[in-house]
XYZ file of C-alpha atoms in Angstrom:
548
model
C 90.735 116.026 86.548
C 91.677 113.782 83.379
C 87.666 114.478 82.087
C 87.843 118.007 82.523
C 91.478 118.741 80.971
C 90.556 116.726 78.022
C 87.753 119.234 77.404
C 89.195 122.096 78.291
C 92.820 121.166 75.937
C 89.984 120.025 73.062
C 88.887 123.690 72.658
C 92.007 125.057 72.771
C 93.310 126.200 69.448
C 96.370 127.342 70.409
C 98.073 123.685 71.383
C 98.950 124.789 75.352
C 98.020 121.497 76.824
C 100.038 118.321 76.121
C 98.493 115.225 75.009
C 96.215 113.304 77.566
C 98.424 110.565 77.310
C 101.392 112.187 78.561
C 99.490 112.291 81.606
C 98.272 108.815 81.795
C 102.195 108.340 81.555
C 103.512 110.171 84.169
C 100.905 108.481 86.603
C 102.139 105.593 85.310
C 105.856 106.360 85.470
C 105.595 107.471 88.950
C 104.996 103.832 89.901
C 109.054 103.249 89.219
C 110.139 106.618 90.100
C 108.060 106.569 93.238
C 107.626 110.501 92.941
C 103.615 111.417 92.933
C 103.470 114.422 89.363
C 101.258 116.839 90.759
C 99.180 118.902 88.150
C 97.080 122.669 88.051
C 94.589 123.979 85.207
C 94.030 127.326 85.495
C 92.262 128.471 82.408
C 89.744 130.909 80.929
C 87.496 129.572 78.273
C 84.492 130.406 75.854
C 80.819 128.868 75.382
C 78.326 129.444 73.057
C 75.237 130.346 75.385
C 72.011 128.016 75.753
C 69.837 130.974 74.789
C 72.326 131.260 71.497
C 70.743 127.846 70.199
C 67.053 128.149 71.766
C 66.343 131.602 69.416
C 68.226 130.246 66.767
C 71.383 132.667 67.266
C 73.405 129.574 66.249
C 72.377 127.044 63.786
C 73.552 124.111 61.667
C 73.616 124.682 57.747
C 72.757 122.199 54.932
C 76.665 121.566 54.797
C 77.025 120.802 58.601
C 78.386 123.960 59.809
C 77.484 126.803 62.776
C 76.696 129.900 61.166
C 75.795 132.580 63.415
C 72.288 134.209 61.788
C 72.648 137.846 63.993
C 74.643 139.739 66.084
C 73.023 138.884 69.324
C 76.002 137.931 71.409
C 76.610 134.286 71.545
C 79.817 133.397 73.859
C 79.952 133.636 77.700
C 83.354 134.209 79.468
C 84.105 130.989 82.173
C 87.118 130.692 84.248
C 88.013 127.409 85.698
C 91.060 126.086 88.097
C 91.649 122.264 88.413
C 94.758 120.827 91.012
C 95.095 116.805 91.601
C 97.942 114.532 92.023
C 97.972 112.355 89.228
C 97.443 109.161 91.233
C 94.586 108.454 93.227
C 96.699 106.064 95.703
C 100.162 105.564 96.485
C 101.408 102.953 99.580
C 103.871 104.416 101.897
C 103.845 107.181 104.853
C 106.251 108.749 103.267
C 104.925 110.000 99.825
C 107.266 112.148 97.366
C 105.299 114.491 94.915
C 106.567 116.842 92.387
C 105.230 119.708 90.607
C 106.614 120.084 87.437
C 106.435 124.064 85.540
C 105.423 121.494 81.960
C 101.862 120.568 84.756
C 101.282 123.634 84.815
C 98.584 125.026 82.454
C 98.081 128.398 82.418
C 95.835 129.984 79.736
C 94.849 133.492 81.199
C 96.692 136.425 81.280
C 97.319 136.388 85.133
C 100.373 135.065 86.769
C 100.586 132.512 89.565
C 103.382 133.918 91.557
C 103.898 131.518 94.572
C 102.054 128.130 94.864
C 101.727 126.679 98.348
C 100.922 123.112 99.276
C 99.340 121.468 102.507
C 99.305 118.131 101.951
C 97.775 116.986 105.148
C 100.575 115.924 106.837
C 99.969 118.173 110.353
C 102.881 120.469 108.714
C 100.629 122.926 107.310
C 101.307 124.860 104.028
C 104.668 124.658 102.411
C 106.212 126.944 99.236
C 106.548 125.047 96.435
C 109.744 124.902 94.220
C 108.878 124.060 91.439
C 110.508 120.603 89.344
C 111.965 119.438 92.841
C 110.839 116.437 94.645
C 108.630 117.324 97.950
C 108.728 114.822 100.635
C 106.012 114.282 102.864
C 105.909 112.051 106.055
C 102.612 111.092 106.921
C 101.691 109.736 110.512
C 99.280 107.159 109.884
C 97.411 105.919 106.308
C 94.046 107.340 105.235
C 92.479 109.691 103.199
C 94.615 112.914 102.934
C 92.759 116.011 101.386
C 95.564 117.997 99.552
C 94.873 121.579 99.640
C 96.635 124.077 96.990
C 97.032 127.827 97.643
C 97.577 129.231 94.568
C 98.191 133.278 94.452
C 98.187 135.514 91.176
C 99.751 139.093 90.359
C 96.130 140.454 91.339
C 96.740 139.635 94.887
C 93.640 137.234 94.117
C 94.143 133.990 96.165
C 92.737 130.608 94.773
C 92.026 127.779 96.982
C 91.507 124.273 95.755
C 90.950 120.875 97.096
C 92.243 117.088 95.855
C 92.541 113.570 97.813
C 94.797 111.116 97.675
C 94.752 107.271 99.855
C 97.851 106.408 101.479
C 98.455 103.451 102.258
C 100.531 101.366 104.468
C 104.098 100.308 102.888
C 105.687 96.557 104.380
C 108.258 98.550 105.734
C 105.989 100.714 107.802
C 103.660 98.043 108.957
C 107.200 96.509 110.602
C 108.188 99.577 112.062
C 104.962 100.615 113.495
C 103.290 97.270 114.071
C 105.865 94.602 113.998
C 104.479 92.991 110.927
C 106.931 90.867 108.852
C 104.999 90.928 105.305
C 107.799 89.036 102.540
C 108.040 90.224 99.485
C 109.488 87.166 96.756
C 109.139 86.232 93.290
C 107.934 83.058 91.455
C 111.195 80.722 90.923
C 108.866 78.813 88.108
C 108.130 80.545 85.027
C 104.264 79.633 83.645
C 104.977 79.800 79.642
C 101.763 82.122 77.992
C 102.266 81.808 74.856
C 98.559 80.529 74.065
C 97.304 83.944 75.540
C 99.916 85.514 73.162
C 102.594 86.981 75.163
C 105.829 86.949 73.380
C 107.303 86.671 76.986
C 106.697 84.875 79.941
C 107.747 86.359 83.303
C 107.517 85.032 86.459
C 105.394 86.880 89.341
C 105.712 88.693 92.242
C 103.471 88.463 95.285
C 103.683 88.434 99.037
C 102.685 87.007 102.479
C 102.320 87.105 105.893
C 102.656 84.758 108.550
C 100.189 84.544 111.813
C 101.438 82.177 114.190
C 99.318 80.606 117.207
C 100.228 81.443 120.722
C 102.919 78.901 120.321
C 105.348 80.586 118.056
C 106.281 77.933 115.709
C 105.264 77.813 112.529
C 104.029 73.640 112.241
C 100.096 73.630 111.711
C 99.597 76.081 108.089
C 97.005 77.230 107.147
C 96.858 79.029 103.291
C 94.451 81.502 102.859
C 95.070 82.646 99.024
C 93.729 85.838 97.643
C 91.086 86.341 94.777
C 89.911 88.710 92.241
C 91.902 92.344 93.669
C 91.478 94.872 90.965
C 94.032 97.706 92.293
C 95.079 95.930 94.890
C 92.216 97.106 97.075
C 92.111 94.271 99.671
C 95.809 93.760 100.802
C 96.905 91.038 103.787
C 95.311 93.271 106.260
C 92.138 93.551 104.538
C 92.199 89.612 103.985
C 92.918 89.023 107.466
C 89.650 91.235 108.572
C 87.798 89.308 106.071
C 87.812 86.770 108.234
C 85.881 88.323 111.184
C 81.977 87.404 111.347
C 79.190 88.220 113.906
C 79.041 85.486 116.519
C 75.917 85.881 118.099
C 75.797 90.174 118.394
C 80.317 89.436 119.521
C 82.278 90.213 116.683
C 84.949 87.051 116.054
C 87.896 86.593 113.531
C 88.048 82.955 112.016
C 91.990 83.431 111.724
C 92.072 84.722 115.684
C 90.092 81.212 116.445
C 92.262 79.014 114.560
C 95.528 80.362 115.954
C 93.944 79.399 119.607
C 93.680 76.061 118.551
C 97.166 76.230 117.052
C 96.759 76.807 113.507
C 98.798 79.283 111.714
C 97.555 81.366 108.802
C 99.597 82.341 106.164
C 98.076 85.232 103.888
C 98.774 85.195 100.079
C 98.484 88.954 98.100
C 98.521 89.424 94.871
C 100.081 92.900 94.835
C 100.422 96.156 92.335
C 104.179 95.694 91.015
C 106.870 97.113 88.511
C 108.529 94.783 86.331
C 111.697 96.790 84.935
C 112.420 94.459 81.877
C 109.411 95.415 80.171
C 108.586 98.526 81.722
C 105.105 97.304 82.697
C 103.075 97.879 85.902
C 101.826 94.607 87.057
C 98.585 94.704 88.955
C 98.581 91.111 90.416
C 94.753 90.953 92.035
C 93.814 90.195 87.857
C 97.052 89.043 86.481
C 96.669 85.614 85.307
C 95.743 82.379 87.283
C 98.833 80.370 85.789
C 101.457 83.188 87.087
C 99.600 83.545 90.539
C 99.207 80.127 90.772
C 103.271 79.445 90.433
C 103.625 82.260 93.162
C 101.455 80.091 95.265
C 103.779 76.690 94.552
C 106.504 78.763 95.461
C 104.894 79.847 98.863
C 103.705 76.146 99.775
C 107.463 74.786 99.364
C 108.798 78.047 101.174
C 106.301 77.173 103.916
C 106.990 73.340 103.908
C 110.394 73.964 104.368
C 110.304 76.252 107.205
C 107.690 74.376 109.093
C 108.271 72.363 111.951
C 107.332 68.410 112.500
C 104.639 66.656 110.066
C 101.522 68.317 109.952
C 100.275 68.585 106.389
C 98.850 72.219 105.091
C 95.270 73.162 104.570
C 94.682 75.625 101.431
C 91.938 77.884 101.097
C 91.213 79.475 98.053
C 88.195 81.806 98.295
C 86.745 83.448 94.501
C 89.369 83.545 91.973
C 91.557 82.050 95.084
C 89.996 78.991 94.680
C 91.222 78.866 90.783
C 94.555 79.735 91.431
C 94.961 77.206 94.546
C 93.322 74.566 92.413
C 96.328 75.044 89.134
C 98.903 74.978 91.935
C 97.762 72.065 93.429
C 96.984 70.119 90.031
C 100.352 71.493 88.826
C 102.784 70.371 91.831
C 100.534 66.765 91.350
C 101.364 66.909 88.168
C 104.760 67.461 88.664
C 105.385 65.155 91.305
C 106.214 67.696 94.096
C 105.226 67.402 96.974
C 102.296 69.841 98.620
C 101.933 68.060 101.645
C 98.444 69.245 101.702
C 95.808 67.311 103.112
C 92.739 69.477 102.720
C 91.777 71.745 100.158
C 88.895 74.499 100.617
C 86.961 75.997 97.597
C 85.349 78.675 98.504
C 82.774 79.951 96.303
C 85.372 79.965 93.212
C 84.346 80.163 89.955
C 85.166 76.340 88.308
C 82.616 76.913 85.657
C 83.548 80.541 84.950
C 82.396 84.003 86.821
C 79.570 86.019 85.569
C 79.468 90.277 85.821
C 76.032 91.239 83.921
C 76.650 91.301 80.567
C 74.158 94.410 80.191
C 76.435 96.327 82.750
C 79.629 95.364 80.596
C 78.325 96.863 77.387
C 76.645 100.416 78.683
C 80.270 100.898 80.933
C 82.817 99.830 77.952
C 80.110 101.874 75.436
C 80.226 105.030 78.097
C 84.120 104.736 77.898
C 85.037 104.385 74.902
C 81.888 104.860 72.498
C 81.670 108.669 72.869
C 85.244 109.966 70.989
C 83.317 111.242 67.817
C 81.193 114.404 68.889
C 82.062 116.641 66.282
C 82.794 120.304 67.819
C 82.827 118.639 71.263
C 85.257 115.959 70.591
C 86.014 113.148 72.959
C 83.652 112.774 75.330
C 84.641 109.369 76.767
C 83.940 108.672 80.618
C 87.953 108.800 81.779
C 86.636 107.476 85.033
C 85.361 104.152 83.596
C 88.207 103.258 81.450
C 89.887 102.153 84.141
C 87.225 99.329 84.884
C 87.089 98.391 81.076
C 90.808 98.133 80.778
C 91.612 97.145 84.051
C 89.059 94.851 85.231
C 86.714 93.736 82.184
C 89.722 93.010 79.836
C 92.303 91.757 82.229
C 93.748 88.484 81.915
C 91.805 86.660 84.857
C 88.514 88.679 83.977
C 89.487 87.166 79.985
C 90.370 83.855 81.644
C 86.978 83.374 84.191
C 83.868 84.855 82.396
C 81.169 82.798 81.239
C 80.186 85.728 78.993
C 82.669 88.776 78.049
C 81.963 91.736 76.285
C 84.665 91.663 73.400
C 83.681 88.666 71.810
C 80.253 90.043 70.595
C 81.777 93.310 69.320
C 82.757 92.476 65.717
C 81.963 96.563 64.477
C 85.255 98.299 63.949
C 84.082 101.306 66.910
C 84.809 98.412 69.306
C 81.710 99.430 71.366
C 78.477 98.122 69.455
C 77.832 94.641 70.093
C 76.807 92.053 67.240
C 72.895 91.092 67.833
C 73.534 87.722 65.839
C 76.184 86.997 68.743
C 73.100 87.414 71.730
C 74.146 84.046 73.586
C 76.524 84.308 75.821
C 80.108 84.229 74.433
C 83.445 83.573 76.557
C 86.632 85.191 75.533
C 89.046 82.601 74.494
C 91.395 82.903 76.914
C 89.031 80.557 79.169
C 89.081 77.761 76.817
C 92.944 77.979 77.041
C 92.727 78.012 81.032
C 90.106 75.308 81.521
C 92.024 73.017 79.059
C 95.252 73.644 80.397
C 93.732 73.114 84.153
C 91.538 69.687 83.204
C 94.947 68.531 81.546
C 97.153 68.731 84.753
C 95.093 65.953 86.859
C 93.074 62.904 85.224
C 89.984 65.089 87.293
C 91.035 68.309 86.431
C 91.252 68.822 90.227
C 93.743 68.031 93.058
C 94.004 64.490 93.558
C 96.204 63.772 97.128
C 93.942 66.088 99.291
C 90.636 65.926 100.642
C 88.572 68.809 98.625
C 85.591 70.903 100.002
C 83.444 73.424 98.012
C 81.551 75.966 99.757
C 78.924 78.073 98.236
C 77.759 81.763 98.990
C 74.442 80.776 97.743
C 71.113 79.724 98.826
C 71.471 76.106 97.721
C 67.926 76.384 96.649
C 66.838 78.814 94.457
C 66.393 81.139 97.005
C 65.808 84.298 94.594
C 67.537 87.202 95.766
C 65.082 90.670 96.581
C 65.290 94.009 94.856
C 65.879 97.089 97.051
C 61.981 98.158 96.882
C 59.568 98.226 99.906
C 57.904 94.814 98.815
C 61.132 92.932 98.454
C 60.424 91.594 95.018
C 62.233 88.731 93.761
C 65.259 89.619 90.981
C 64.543 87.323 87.951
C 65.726 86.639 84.587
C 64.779 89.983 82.479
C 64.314 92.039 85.761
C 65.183 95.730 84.707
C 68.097 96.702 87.867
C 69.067 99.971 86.634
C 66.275 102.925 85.383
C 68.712 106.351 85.463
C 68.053 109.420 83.294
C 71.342 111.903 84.352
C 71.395 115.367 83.365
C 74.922 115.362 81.667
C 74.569 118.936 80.893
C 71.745 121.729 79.655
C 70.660 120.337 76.865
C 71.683 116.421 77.159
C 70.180 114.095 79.002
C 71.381 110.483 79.418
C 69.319 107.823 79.487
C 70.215 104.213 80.721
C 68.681 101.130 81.647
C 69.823 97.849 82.737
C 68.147 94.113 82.679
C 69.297 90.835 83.714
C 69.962 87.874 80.980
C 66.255 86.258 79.711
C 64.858 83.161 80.657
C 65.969 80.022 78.818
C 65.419 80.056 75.481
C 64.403 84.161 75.135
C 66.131 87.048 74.055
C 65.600 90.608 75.169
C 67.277 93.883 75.297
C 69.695 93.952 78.492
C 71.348 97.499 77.642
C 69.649 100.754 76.322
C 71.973 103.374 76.322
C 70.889 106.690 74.969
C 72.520 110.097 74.627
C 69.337 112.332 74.218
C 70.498 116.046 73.205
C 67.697 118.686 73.142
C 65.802 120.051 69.884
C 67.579 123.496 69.832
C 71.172 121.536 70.616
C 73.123 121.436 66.513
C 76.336 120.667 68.032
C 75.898 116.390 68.561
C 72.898 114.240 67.360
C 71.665 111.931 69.513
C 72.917 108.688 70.034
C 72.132 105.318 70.824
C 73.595 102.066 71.459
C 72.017 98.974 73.062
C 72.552 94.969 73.282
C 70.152 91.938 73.306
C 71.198 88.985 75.234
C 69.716 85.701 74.580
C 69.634 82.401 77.084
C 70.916 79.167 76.508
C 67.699 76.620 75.859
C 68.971 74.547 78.851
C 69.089 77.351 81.316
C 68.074 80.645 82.632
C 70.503 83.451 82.343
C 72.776 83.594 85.271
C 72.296 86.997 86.089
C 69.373 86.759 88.554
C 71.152 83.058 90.048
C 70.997 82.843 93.449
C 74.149 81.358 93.290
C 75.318 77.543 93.230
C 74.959 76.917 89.873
């Protein structure tokens, strides 16, 4: 919706559409107001034919402009009608959306008269009133197709489609399930200052208890969530995590623990408002130090409430295993108490995470490298900013990665990359993280509990195989991405992908190229790629089997 209003409100020279941004804001907003802005294009629009370039009809003049060189007709009349709610999740069965008369963007010379919403709630189609809240009660959480009737003075009815995921709220997986899922907040501030916030705020997170058959909560066991961009894997999802294939029977780790008397207490990271700085918090990629104070909290909630003398086990899986590591270093540090006997890392990150460094340029490039195309303006991919500025360039992504994609841009379009800066470059908020972590324990680890590291690797060199018929090995400098996508007549784009070199090397990891046809005037081509060069000491980590 967001790519094709900003194209549709760039050609319009008569300022109907409001800013993108006032968009992005509402979605935003609606996290505090908890009221879902609904939104409908319904616009006519002009352009300049295929067949106008190919015979020359249209062409560029030694200054730079279109000048039309006959009369041969040149436009072509399109109609097009766009309805979405302006989040693509929300968590609740009961979901409140609005349409507001400013969301609606009418550029033809029809009318909508009546708009009617079914918004997949088994209550079919409803009027809509517009500027007035519209509550919906879902049954149970899915997928929910959202389907807009939409008729005009000409009788004409219009019929468009839009999804939204509900989710389940805390307060309906206790009324339908019996699940008691806390929400609390960190009593322990983490100051971070070195990452430059002016202010420090404590975080919010939440957990859930599973006791064994017993009922008493006296045997924990932590099971602390990792890397969560939007929040995708809540306590449910963590809990299923846990199931494996025993033998063709599907098991649950948690379910076989509990038998034996264990109980498993489930740390989120959730999505969250904090009010004194108007800010949406998306804890799955907040950073470790905040999480990792929400954790201390939750081991001296649970050590209270426990019964006899059984000390905790902790199990931090991915980023888990960083944040369960700072807690446990920290309360050590501080003299409190964990009463924690065994600690479980679990395929976490201690020297710092990897995401192909080819990948990170061609998506933050696609993004954000494609604002400047003359008469077709910004032509950024809205979907992937969302990845870039949510996931590549949030604090635990800044904090984790071996190699980041902002530290070799030095050009002012914040998209090329440097090729004098081809080794692999981590941002500097993981020097501040590792130092303050080594600093809390003469180890840099916890120092009172037995600790276990598990892999998710082969353990020896085991290369991992491409998806062809022969299996072939992935190596350092294997290509893993060959597309050429028809963007639209006339543009092609072309894009491949290789993994980091072999030690010592340096080779091209990202071609990116925007290839417009001969008879196209309105964009050049263009073309961006990045050369990544290995370490002498060591293969790039791309094609690792893992273990490093």
């Amino acid at each position: 919706f967001y790519q094709a209003y900003k194209a549709i409100a760039h050609g319009d020279l008569q300022n109907r559409f409001l800013p993108l941004e006032h968009l992005k804001e509402q979605s935003k907003q609606s996290y505090f107001t908890k009221v879902i802005p609904l939104a409908i294009i319904h616009s006519d629009y002009e352009s300049i034919t295929n067949e106008a370039f190919q015979n020359n009809t249209i062409r560029k003049d030694s200054d730079g402009f279109l000048t039309r060189t006959n009369n041969n007709p040149v436009f072509e009349q399109k109609h097009i009608t766009l309805t979405a709610p302006l989040r693509s999740s929300s968590k609740g069965l009961q979901t409140s959306f609005v349409l507001s008369a400013s969301n609606i963007f009418n550029t033809t010379d029809r009318v909508i008269e009546s708009i009617q919403v079914d918004f997949n709630d088994g209550a079919g189609f409803r009027n809509i009133v517009l500027d007035q809240n519209i509550v919906v009660d879902y049954l149970e959480a899915g997928k929910k197709e959202i389907t807009f009737k939409l008729t005009l003075d000409s009788d004409e009815t219009i019929i468009r489609h839009s999804n939204i995921e509900i989710t389940y709220s805390n307060a309906d997986l206790h009324a339908l399930f019996n699940r008691v899922i806390t929400t609390f907040n960190a009593s322990i501030t983490p100051d971070l200052s070195p990452y430059g916030e002016t202010v420090s705020y404590p975080g919010t997170g939440e957990y859930e208890v599973y006791l064994s058959a017993d009922n008493v909560l006296d045997k924990p066991i932590f099971l602390v969530d990792g890397f969560d961009p939007g929040d995708g894997r809540d306590i449910t999802g963590l809990y299923d995590l846990l199931g494996f294939d025993d033998n063709g029977t599907t098991s649950n780790l948690g379910d076989l623990v509990r038998t034996e008397g264990f109980d498993v207490v489930i740390l989120n990271f959730p999505i969250y408002t904090r009010t004194a700085d108007a800010a949406v918090i998306d804890g799955g990629v907040d950073f470790i130090e905040r999480n990792a104070m929400l954790l201390v909290e939750l081991i001296n909630t649970i050590n209270a409430q426990k019964v006899g003398t059984a000390e905790n086990v902790i199990i931090g899986p991915s980023m888990g295993g960083l944040i369960s590591r700072y807690a446990l270093n920290y309360m050590e540090n501080q003299n409190m108490n964990h009463e924690t006997r065994l600690w479980i890392s679990f395929d976490a990150p201690h020297h710092g995470a990897n995401v192909p460094i080819g990948f990170q340029h061609q998506f933050n490039f696609l993004a954000f490298g494609l604002d400047d195309f003359w008469v077709l303006g910004d032509q950024n991919v809205e979907e992937l900013q969302p990845i870039i500025d949510g996931m590549l360039k949030s604090s635990a992504a800044r904090q984790m990665l071996t190699d980041q994609f902002e530290p070799h841009i030095t050009n002012s379009d914040g998209v090329t990359f440097n090729s004098s800066l081809a080794l692999p470059r981590a941002h500097p908020f993981k020097a501040v993280l590792d130092a303050r972590m080594n600093g809390l324990t003469a180890s840099g680890f916890p120092e009172l509990t037995r600790n276990i590291a598990i892999i998710n690797g082969s353990g020896v060199n085991n290369r991992y195989p491409d998806n062809t018929v022969n299996a072939n090995n992935l190596n350092p400098g294997t290509r893993i991405l060959n597309a050429n996508i028809n963007v639209m007549t006339g543009a092609d784009l072309k894009v491949e992908t290789f993994f980091t070199p072999n030690a010592g090397t340096q080779i091209q990891t990202s071609k990116v190229h925007l290839d417009f046809a001969w008879w196209f005037p309105l964009a050049n081509d263009r073309i961006n790629n990045a050369d990544s060069r290995a370490f002498t000491y060591s293969n790039g980590v791309d094609a690792a089997s893992g273990g490093l």
